[in-house]
CSV table of C-alpha atoms in Angstrom, one decimal:
chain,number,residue,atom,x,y,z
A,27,UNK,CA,-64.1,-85.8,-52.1
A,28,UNK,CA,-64.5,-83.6,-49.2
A,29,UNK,CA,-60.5,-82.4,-49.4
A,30,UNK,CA,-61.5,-81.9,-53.0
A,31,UNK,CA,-64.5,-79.6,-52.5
A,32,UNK,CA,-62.5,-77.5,-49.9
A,33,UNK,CA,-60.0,-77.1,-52.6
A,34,UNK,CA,-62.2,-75.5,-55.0
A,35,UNK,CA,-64.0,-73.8,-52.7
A,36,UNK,CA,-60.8,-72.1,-51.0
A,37,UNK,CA,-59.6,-71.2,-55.0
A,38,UNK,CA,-62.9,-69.7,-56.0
A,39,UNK,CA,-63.7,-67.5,-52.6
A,40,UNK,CA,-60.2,-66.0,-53.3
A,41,UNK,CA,-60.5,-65.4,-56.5
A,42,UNK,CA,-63.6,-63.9,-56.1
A,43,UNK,CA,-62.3,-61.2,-53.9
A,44,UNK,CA,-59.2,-60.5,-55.8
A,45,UNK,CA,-60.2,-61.2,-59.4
A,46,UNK,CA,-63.6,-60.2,-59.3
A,47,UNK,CA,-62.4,-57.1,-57.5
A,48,UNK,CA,-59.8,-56.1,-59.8
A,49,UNK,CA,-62.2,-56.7,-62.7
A,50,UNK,CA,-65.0,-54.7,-61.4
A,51,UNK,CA,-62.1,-51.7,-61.0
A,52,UNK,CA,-60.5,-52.5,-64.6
A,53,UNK,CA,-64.5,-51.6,-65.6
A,54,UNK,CA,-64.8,-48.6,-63.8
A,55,UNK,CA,-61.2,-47.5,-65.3
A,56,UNK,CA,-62.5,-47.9,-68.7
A,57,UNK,CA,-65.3,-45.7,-68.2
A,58,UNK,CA,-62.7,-42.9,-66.7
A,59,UNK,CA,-60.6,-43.1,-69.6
A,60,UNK,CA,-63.3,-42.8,-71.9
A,61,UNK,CA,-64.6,-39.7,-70.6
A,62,UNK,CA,-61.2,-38.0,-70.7
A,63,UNK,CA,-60.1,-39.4,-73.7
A,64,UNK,CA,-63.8,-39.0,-76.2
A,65,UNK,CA,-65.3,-41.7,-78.5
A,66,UNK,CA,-62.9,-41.6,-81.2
A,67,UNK,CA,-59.9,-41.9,-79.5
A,68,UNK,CA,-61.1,-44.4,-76.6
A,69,UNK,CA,-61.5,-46.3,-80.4
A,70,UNK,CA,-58.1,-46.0,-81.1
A,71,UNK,CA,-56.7,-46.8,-77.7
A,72,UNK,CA,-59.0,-50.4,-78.3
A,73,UNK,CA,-57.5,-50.9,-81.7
A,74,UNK,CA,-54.1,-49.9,-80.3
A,75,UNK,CA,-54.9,-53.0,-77.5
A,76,UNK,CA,-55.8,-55.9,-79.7
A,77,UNK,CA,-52.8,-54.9,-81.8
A,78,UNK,CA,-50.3,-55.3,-78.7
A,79,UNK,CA,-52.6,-58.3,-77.7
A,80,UNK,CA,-51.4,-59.7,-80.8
A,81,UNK,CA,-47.5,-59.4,-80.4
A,82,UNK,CA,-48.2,-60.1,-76.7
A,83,UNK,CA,-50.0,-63.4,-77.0
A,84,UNK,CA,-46.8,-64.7,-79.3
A,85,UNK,CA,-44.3,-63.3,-76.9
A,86,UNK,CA,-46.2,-65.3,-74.5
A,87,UNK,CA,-46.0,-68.4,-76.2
A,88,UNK,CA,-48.8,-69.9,-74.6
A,89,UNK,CA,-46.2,-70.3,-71.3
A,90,UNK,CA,-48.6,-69.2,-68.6
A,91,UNK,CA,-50.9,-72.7,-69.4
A,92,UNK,CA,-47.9,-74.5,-68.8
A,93,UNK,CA,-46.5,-73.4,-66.2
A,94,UNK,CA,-49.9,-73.9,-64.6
A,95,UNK,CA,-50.5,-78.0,-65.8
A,96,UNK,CA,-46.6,-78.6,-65.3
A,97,UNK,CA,-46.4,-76.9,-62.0
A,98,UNK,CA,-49.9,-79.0,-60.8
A,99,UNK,CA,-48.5,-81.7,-62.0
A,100,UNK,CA,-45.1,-82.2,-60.5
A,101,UNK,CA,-45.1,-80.2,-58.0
A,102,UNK,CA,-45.1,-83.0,-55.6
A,103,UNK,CA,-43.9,-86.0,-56.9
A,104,UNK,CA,-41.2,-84.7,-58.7
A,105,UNK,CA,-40.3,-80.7,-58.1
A,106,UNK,CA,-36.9,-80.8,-59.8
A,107,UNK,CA,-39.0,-81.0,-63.1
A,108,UNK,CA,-41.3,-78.7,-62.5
A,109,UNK,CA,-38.3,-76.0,-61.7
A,110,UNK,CA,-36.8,-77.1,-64.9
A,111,UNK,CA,-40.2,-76.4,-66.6
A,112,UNK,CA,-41.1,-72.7,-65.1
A,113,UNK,CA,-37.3,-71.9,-66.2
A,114,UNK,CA,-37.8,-72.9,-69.3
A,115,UNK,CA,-40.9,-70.8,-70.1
A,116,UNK,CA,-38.9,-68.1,-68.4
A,117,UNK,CA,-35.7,-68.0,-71.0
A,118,UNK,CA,-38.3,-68.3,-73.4
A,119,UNK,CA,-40.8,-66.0,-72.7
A,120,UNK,CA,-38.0,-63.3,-71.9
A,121,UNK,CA,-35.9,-64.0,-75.1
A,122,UNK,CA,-39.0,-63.7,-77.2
A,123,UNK,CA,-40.7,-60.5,-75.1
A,124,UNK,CA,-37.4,-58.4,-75.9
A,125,UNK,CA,-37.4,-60.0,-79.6
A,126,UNK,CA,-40.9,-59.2,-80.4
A,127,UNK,CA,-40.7,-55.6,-78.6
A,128,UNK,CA,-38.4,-54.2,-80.9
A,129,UNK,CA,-39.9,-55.5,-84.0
A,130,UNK,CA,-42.9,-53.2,-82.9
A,131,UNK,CA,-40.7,-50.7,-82.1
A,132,UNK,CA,-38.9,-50.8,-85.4
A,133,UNK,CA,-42.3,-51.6,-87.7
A,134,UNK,CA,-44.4,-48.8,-86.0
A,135,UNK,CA,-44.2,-46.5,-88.5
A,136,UNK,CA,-45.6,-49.4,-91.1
A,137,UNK,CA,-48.0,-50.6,-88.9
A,138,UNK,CA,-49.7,-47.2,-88.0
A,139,UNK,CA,-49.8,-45.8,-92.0
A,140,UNK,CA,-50.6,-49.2,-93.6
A,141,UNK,CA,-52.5,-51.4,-90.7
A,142,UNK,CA,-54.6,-48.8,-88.5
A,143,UNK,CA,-54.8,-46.0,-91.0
A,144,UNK,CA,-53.8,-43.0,-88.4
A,145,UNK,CA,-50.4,-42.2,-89.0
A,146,UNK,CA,-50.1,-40.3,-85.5
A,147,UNK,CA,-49.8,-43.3,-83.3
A,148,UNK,CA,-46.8,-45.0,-84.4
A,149,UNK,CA,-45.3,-43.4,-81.4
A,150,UNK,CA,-47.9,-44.8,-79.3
A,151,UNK,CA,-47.2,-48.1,-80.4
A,152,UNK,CA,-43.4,-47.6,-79.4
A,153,UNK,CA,-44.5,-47.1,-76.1
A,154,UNK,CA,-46.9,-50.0,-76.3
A,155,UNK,CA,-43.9,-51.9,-77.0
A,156,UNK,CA,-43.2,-52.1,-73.4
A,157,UNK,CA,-46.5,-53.9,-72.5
A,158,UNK,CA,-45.4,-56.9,-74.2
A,159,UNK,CA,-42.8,-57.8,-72.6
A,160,UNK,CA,-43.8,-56.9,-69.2
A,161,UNK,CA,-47.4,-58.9,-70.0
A,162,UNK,CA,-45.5,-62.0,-71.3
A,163,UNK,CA,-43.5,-62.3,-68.6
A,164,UNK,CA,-46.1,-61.7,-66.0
A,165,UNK,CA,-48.3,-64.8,-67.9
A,166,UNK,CA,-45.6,-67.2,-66.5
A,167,UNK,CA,-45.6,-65.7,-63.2
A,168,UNK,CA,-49.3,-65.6,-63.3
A,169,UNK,CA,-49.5,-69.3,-64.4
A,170,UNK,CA,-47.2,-70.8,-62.2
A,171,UNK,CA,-49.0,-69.5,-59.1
A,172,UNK,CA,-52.0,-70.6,-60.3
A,173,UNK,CA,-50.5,-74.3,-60.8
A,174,UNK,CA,-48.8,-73.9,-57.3
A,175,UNK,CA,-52.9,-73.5,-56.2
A,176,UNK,CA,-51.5,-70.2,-54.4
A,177,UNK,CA,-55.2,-68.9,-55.6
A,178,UNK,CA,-54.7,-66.3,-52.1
A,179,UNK,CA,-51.2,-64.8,-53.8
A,180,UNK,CA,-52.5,-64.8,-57.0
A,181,UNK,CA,-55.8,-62.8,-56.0
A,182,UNK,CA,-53.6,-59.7,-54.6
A,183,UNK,CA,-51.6,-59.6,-58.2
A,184,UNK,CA,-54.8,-59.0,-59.8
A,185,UNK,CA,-56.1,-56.5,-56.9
A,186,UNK,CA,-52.5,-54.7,-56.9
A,187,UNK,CA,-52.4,-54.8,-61.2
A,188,UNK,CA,-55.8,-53.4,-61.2
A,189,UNK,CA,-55.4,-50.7,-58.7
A,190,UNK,CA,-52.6,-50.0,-60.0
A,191,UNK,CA,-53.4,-49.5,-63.6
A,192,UNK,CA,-56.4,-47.3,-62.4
A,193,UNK,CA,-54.3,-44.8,-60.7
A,194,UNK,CA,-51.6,-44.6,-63.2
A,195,UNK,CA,-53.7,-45.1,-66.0
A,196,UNK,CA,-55.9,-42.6,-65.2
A,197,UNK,CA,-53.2,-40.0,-64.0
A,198,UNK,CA,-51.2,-40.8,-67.6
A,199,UNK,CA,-54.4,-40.1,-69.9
A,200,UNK,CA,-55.2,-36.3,-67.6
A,201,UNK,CA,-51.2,-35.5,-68.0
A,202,UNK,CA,-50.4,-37.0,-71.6
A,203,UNK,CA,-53.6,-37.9,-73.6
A,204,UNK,CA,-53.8,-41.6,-75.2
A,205,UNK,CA,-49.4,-41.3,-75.0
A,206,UNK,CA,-49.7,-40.8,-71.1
A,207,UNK,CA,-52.1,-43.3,-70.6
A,208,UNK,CA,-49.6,-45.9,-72.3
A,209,UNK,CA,-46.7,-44.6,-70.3
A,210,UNK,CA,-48.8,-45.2,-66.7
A,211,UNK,CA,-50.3,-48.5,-67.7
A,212,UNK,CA,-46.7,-49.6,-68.5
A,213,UNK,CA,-45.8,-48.5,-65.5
A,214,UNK,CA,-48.2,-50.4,-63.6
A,215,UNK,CA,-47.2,-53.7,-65.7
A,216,UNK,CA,-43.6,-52.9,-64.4
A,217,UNK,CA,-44.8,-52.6,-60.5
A,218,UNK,CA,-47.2,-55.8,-61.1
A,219,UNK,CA,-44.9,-58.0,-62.6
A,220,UNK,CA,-41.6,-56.7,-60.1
A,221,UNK,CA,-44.9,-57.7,-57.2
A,222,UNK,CA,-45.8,-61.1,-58.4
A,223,UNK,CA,-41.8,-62.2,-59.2
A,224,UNK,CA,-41.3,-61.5,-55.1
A,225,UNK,CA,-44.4,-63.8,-54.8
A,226,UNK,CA,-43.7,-66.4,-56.7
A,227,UNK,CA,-40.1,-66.8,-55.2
A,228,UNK,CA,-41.6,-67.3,-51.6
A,229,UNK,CA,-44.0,-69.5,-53.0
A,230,UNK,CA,-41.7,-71.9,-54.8
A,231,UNK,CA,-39.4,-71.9,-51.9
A,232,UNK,CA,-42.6,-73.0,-50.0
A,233,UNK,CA,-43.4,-75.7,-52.0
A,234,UNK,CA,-39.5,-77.1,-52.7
A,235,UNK,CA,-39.7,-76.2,-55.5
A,236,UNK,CA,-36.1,-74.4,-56.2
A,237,UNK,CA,-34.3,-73.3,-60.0
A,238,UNK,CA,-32.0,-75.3,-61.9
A,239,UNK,CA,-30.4,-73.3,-64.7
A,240,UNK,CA,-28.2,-76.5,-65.6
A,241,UNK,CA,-31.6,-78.8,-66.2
A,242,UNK,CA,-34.1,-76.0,-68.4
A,243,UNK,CA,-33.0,-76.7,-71.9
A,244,UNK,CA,-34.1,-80.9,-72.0
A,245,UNK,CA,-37.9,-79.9,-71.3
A,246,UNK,CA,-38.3,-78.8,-74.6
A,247,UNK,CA,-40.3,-81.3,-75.8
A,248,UNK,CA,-43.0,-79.3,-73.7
A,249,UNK,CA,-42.5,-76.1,-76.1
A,250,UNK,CA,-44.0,-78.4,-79.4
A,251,UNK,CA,-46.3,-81.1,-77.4
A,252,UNK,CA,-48.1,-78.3,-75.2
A,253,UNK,CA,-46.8,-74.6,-75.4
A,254,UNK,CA,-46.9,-74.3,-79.5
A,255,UNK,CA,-50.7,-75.3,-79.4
A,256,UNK,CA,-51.9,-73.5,-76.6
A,257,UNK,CA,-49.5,-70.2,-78.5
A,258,UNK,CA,-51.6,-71.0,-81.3
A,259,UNK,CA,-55.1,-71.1,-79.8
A,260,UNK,CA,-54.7,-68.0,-78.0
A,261,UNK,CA,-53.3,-66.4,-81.1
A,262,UNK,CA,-56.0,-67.2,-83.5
A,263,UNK,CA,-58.2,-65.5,-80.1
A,264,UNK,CA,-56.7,-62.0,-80.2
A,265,UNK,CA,-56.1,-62.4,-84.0
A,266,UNK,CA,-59.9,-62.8,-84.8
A,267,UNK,CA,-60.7,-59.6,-82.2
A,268,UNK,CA,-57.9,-57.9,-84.1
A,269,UNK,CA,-59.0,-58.5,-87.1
A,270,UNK,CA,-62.9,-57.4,-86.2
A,271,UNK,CA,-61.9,-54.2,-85.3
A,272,UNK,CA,-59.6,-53.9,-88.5
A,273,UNK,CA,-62.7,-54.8,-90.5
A,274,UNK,CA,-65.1,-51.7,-89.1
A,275,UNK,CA,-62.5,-49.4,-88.4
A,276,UNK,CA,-62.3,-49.3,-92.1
A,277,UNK,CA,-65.8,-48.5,-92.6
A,278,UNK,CA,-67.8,-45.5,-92.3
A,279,UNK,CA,-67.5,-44.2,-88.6
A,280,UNK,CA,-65.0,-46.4,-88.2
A,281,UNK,CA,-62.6,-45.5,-85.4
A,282,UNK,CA,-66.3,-44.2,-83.4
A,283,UNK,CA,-67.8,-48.1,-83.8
A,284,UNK,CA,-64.4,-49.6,-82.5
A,285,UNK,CA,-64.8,-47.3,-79.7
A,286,UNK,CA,-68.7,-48.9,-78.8
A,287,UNK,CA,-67.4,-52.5,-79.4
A,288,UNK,CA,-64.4,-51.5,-76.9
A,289,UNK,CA,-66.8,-50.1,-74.3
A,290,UNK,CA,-68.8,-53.2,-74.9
A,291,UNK,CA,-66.0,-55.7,-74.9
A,292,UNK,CA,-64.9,-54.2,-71.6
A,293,UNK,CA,-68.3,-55.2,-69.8
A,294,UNK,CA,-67.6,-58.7,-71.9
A,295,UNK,CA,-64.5,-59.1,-70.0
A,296,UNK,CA,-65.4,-58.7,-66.9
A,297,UNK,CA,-69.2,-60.7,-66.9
A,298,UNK,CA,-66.6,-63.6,-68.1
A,299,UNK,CA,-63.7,-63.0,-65.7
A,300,UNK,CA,-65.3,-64.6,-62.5
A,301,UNK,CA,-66.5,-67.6,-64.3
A,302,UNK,CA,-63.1,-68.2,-66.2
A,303,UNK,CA,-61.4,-67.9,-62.7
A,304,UNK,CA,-63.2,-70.6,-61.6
A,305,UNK,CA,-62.2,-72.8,-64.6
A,306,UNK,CA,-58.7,-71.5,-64.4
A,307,UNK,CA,-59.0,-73.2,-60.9
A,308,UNK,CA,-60.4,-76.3,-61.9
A,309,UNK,CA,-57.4,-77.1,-64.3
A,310,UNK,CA,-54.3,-77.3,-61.8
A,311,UNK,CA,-56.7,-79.3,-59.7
A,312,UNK,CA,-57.2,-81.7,-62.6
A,313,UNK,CA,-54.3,-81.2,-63.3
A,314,UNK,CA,-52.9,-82.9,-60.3
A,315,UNK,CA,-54.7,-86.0,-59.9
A,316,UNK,CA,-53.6,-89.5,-60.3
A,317,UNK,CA,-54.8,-92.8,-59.3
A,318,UNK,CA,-58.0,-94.5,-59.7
A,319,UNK,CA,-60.4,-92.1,-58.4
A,320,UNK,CA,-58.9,-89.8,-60.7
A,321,UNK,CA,-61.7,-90.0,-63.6
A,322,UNK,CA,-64.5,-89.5,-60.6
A,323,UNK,CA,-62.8,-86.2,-59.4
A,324,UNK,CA,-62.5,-84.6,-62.6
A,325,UNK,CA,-65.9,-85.5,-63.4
A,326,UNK,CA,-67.0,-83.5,-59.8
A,327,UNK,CA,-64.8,-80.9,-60.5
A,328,UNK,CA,-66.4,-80.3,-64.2
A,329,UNK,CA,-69.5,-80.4,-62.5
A,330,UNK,CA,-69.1,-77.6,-60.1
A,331,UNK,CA,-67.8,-75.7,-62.8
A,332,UNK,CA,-70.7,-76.1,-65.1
A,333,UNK,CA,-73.2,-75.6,-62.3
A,334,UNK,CA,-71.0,-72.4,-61.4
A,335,UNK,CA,-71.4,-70.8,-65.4
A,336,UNK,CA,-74.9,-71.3,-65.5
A,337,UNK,CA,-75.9,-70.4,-62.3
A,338,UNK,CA,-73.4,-67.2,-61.5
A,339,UNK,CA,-73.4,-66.9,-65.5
A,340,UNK,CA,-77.4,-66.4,-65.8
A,341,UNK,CA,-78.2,-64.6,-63.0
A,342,UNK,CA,-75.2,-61.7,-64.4
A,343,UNK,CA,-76.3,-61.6,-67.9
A,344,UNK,CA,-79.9,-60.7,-67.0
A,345,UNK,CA,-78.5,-58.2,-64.7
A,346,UNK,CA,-76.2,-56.9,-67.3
A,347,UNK,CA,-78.8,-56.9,-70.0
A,348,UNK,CA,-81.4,-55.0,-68.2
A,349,UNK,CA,-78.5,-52.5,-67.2
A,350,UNK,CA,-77.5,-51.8,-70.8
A,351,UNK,CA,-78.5,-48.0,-71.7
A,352,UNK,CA,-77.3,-46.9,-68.5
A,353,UNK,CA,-73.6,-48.9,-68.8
A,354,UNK,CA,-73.1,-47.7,-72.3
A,355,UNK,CA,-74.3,-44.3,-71.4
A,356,UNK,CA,-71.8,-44.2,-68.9
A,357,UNK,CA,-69.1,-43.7,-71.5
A,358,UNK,CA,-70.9,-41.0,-72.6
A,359,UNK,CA,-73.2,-39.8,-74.9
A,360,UNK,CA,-71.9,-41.1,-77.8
A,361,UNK,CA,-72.1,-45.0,-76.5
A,362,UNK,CA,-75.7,-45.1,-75.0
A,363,UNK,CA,-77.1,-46.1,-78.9
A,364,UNK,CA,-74.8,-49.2,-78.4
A,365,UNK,CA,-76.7,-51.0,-76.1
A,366,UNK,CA,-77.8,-53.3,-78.5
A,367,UNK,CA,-74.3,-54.6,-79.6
A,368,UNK,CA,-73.4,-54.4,-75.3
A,369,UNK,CA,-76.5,-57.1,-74.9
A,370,UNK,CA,-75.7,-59.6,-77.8
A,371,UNK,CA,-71.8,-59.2,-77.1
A,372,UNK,CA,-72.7,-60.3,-73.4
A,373,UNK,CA,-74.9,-63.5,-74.8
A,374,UNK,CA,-72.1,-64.0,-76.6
A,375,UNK,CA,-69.9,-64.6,-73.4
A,376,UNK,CA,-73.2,-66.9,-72.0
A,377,UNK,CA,-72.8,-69.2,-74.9
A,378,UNK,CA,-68.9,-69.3,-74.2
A,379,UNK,CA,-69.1,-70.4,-70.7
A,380,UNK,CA,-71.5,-73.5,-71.3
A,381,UNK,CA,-68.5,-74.4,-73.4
A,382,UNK,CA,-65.6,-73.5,-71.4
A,383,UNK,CA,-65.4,-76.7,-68.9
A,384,UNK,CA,-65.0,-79.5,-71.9
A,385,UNK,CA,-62.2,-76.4,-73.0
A,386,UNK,CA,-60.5,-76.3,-69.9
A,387,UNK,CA,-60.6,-80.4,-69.5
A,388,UNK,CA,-58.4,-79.9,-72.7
A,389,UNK,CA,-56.0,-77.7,-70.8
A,390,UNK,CA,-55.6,-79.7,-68.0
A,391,UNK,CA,-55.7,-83.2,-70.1
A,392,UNK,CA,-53.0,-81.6,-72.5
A,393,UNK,CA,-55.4,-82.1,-75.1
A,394,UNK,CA,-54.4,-78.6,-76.8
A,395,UNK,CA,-54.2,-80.1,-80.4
A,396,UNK,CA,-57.7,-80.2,-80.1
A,397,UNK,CA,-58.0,-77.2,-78.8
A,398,UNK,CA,-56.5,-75.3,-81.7
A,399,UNK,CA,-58.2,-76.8,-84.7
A,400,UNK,CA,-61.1,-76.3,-82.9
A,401,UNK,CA,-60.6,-72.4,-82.4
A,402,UNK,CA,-59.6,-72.6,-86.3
A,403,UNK,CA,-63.2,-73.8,-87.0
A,404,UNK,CA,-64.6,-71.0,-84.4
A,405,UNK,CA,-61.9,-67.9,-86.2
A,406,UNK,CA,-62.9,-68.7,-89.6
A,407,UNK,CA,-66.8,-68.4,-88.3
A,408,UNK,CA,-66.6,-65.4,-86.8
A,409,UNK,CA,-64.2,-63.6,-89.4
A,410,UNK,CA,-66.5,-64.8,-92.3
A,411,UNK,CA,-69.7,-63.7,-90.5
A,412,UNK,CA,-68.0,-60.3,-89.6
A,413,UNK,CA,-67.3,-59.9,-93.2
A,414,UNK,CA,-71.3,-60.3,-93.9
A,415,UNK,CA,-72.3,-57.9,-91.3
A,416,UNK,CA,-69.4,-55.1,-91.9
A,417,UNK,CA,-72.6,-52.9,-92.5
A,418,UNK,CA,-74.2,-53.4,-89.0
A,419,UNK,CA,-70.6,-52.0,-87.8
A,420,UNK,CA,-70.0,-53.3,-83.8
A,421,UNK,CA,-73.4,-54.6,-83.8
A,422,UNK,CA,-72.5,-57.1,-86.6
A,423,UNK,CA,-69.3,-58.3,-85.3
A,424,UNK,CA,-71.1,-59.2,-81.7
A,425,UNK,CA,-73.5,-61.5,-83.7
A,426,UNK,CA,-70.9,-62.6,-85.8
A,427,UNK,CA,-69.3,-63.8,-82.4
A,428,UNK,CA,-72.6,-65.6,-81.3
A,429,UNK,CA,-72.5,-67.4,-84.6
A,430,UNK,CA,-69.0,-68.5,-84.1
A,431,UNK,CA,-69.7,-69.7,-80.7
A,432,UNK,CA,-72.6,-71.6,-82.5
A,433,UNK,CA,-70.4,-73.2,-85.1
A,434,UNK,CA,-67.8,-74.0,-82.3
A,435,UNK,CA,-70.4,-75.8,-79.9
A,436,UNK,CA,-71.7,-77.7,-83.4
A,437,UNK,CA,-68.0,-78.8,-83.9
A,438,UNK,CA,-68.0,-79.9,-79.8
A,439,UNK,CA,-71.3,-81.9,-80.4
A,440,UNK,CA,-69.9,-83.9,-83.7
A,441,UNK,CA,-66.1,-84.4,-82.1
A,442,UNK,CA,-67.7,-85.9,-78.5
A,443,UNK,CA,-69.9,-88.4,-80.7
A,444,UNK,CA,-67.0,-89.4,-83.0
A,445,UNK,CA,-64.5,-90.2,-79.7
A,446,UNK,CA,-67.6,-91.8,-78.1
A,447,UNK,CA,-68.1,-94.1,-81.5
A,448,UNK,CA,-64.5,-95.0,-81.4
C-alpha cells in the first residue's frame, strides 16, 4: 500500500508542476490573444477550435487511452504486446491524421459558407488542417507515456507545448492576425510532438519495451473492443461543444457570445486540468494491477482521487468564483458582463469531477461501452437544454451543461443500483 501511495504521489507532484504550469500559461495565452485579436474574432478563433477539435478527436481515434491501459498493462509481463499495441495506434493514428487533414483542406470552402457562416476563414481552416494531424499523433505519444508512468517526461511536454504555443502563438496573432496565430500554434504542435517522439523512444527503450512492425496488425481486436468506444465518447464530447457554439453563433450577437463562452471555457479548462491529471494518473495505475489485492488498491486509489476533486476542486472554484469580474474583464471590456456564464460554466466543471473517478474506473477497467452510452444520455441533455436556452446566449449553454452533468450523474445513480441488483 505504501509503494502504492508513493506512486500516486510521485505522478500527481509532477504533474502538478508541469501540467498545472502549462495550464496556468495556456490561460494567460488566451487572455493575450484576445486583446490583440478583439471580441469578435477571439469568437471565431473558438469556433474555428471546436471545429478542428472535431476532425482531431476522430483522427485520434480514441488511441491515446489505449496506449495508456495497454502500455500499463503489459508493460511488464509481456512488453512484446504492448510494442505491438503503441504501433498499432501509430499506423492508425497517422493513416487517419493525413486522411482527415485533407478532407478539411478540400471541404473548407463548404464548411466556412454553409457551417460557420463567415466565408473569410476557409483559409484558416486550411491551415488548421495541420493541427490535426500533429494533435493526433501527439495523443499517442502523450498516452503511452502516461501508461509507461513516465508522469516526470510527460510533465516537460506539457511545460514545453505550452511555452511553446505562447511564444509562437502570440508572435503569429501580432504578425498575421487569427491566420498567423494558426501558423505559430502549428508550429508549436510540430516542435511538441518532434519533443515528446525523442521522449518516448528513450522511454520505451528504458522499459524494454522495443517496435515490432512484423506483429502491429493482429492487435486489432483492440481498435473495436476499446479504441472505437473511447473514439466515440470523446467525439460526442467535442461534438456537443461544437454544436453549442453553432447554436449561439447563429443568434443575435452571435460570433461576440461564442467569444465570452470561449473566454469562459478557457478558465473551465484549466480549474479542471489539475484534477483530471490526477485521474489520468490513477488509470495506468489501475491499470496495472493484478492479483488479489487488486480490488483493495483500486478502491484506495479511487479514494485519493475523490478526496483530491473535492478537496483541491472546492477550495478552486470558490477562488475562481469570487475572481470572476476581474478574469473576464481581463479579456477586455467586452467580457467583464460575462461573469455570470464564467461562474456557472466553472460549477459545471465541480459537478464533473465528483463524477470523473467511477469514469476513469471505466477507462482503466475497459469498460468504455459504458462509457459512451452514457455520454449519449449526457450529449442529448445538454444539446436539448441548449436548444431551450438559445435566448440566454453563453449563459444558457453553461446551464445547459450543469443540467447535462445532472442527467448524467442520475444515469450513474440508476446503472450502479441495477449492476448492484444483478
Amino acid at each position: 500500500m505504501k509503494q502504492l501511495l508513493m506512486r500516486f504521489a510521485k505522478g500527481t507532484g509532477w504533474m502538478v508542476v508541469g501540467g498545472g504550469g502549462a495550464r496556468f500559461i495556456g490561460v494567460i495565452s488566451s487572455v493575450v490573444i484576445a486583446r490583440i485579436l478583439g471580441r469578435e474574432m477571439f469568437g471565431a478563433f473558438g469556433l474555428i477550435q471546436s471545429t478542428i477539435g472535431v476532425f482531431q478527436t476522430v483522427a485520434g481515434f480514441g488511441l491515446g487511452m489505449t496506449t495508456t491501459k495497454h502500455l500499463a498493462e503489459y508493460r511488464r509481463n509481456d512488453p512484446a504486446r504492448a510494442a505491438s499495441v503503441l504501433m498499432l495506434c501509430y499506423v492508425v493514428v497517422t493513416a487517419l491524421g493525413v486522411g482527415i487533414a485533407l478532407t478539411v483542406v478540400l471541404s473548407s470552402s463548404w464548411m466556412a459558407d454553409n457551417i460557420m457562416a463567415a466565408p473569410g476563414l476557409n483559409k484558416v481552416l486550411c491551415l488548421s488542417a495541420l493541427l490535426i494531424v500533429f494533435g493526433a499523433i501527439g495523443g499517442v505519444q502523450q498516452g503511452a507515456l502516461n501508461g509507461l508512468e513516465s508522469f516526470r517526461e510527460l510533465s516537460l511536454v506539457y511545460l514545453l507545448g505550452s511555452i511553446s504555443s505562447f511564444i509562437f502563438g502570440v508572435a503569429g496573432c501580432i504578425w498575421g492576425h487569427l491566420e498567423g496565430l494558426i501558423l505559430g500554434v502549428a508550429l508549436s504542435s510540430l516542435i511538441t510532438v518532434l519533443y515528446s517522439g525523442y521522449v518516448l523512444r528513450r522511454q520505451l527503450h528504458m522499459h524494454g519495451v522495443h517496435s515490432i512492425l512484423a506483429d502491429w496488425f493482429r492487435e486489432r481486436k483492440v481498435l473495436l473492443a476499446y479504441s472505437f468506444p473511447s473514439l466515440l465518447s470523446y467525439l460526442l464530447v467535442v461534438l456537443v461543444q461544437w454544436g453549442s457554439n453553432l447554436i449561439i453563433v447563429h443568434s443575435q450577437d452571435g460570433y461576440a457570445e461564442v467569444a465570452i463562452l470561449n473566454a469562459a471555457t478557457q478558465w473551465k479548462s484549466a480549474y479542471l486540468f489539475l484534477p483530471l491529471l490526477v485521474g489520468q494518473i490513477a488509470v495506468p495505475i489501475m491499470a496495472a494491477h493484478g492479483g488479489r489485492t487488486s480490488a483493495v488498491e483500486v478502491k484506495h486509489t479511487l479514494r485519493w482521487m475523490g478526496m483530491f476533486n473535492i478537496w483541491v476542486g472546492g477550495a478552486l472554484l470558490g477562488i475562481l468564483c469570487v475572481s470572476s469580474p476581474w478574469l473576464m474583464g481581463a479579456y477586455g471590456n467586452g467580457f467583464r458582463h460575462g461573469w455570470m456564464t464564467f461562474v456557472v460554466l466553472q460549477v459545471s466543471a465541480f459537478i464533473q469531477l465528483l463524477q470523473a473517478p467511477t469514469v476513469k474506473l471505466w477507462e482503466a477497467s475497459g469498460r468504455m461501452w459504458t462509457n459512451f452510452l452514457m455520454n449519449i444520455l449526457w450529449a442529448i441533455s445538454v444539446l436539448y437544454f441548449a436548444k431551450c436556452w438559445v435566448a440566454l446566449g453563453a449563459l444558457g449553454i453553461a446551464l445547459a451543461n450543469i443540467e447535462g452533468l445532472l442527467v448524467f450523474g442520475l444515469g450513474l445513480v440508476l446503472s450502479r443500483r441495477m449492476r448492484n441488483e444483478g
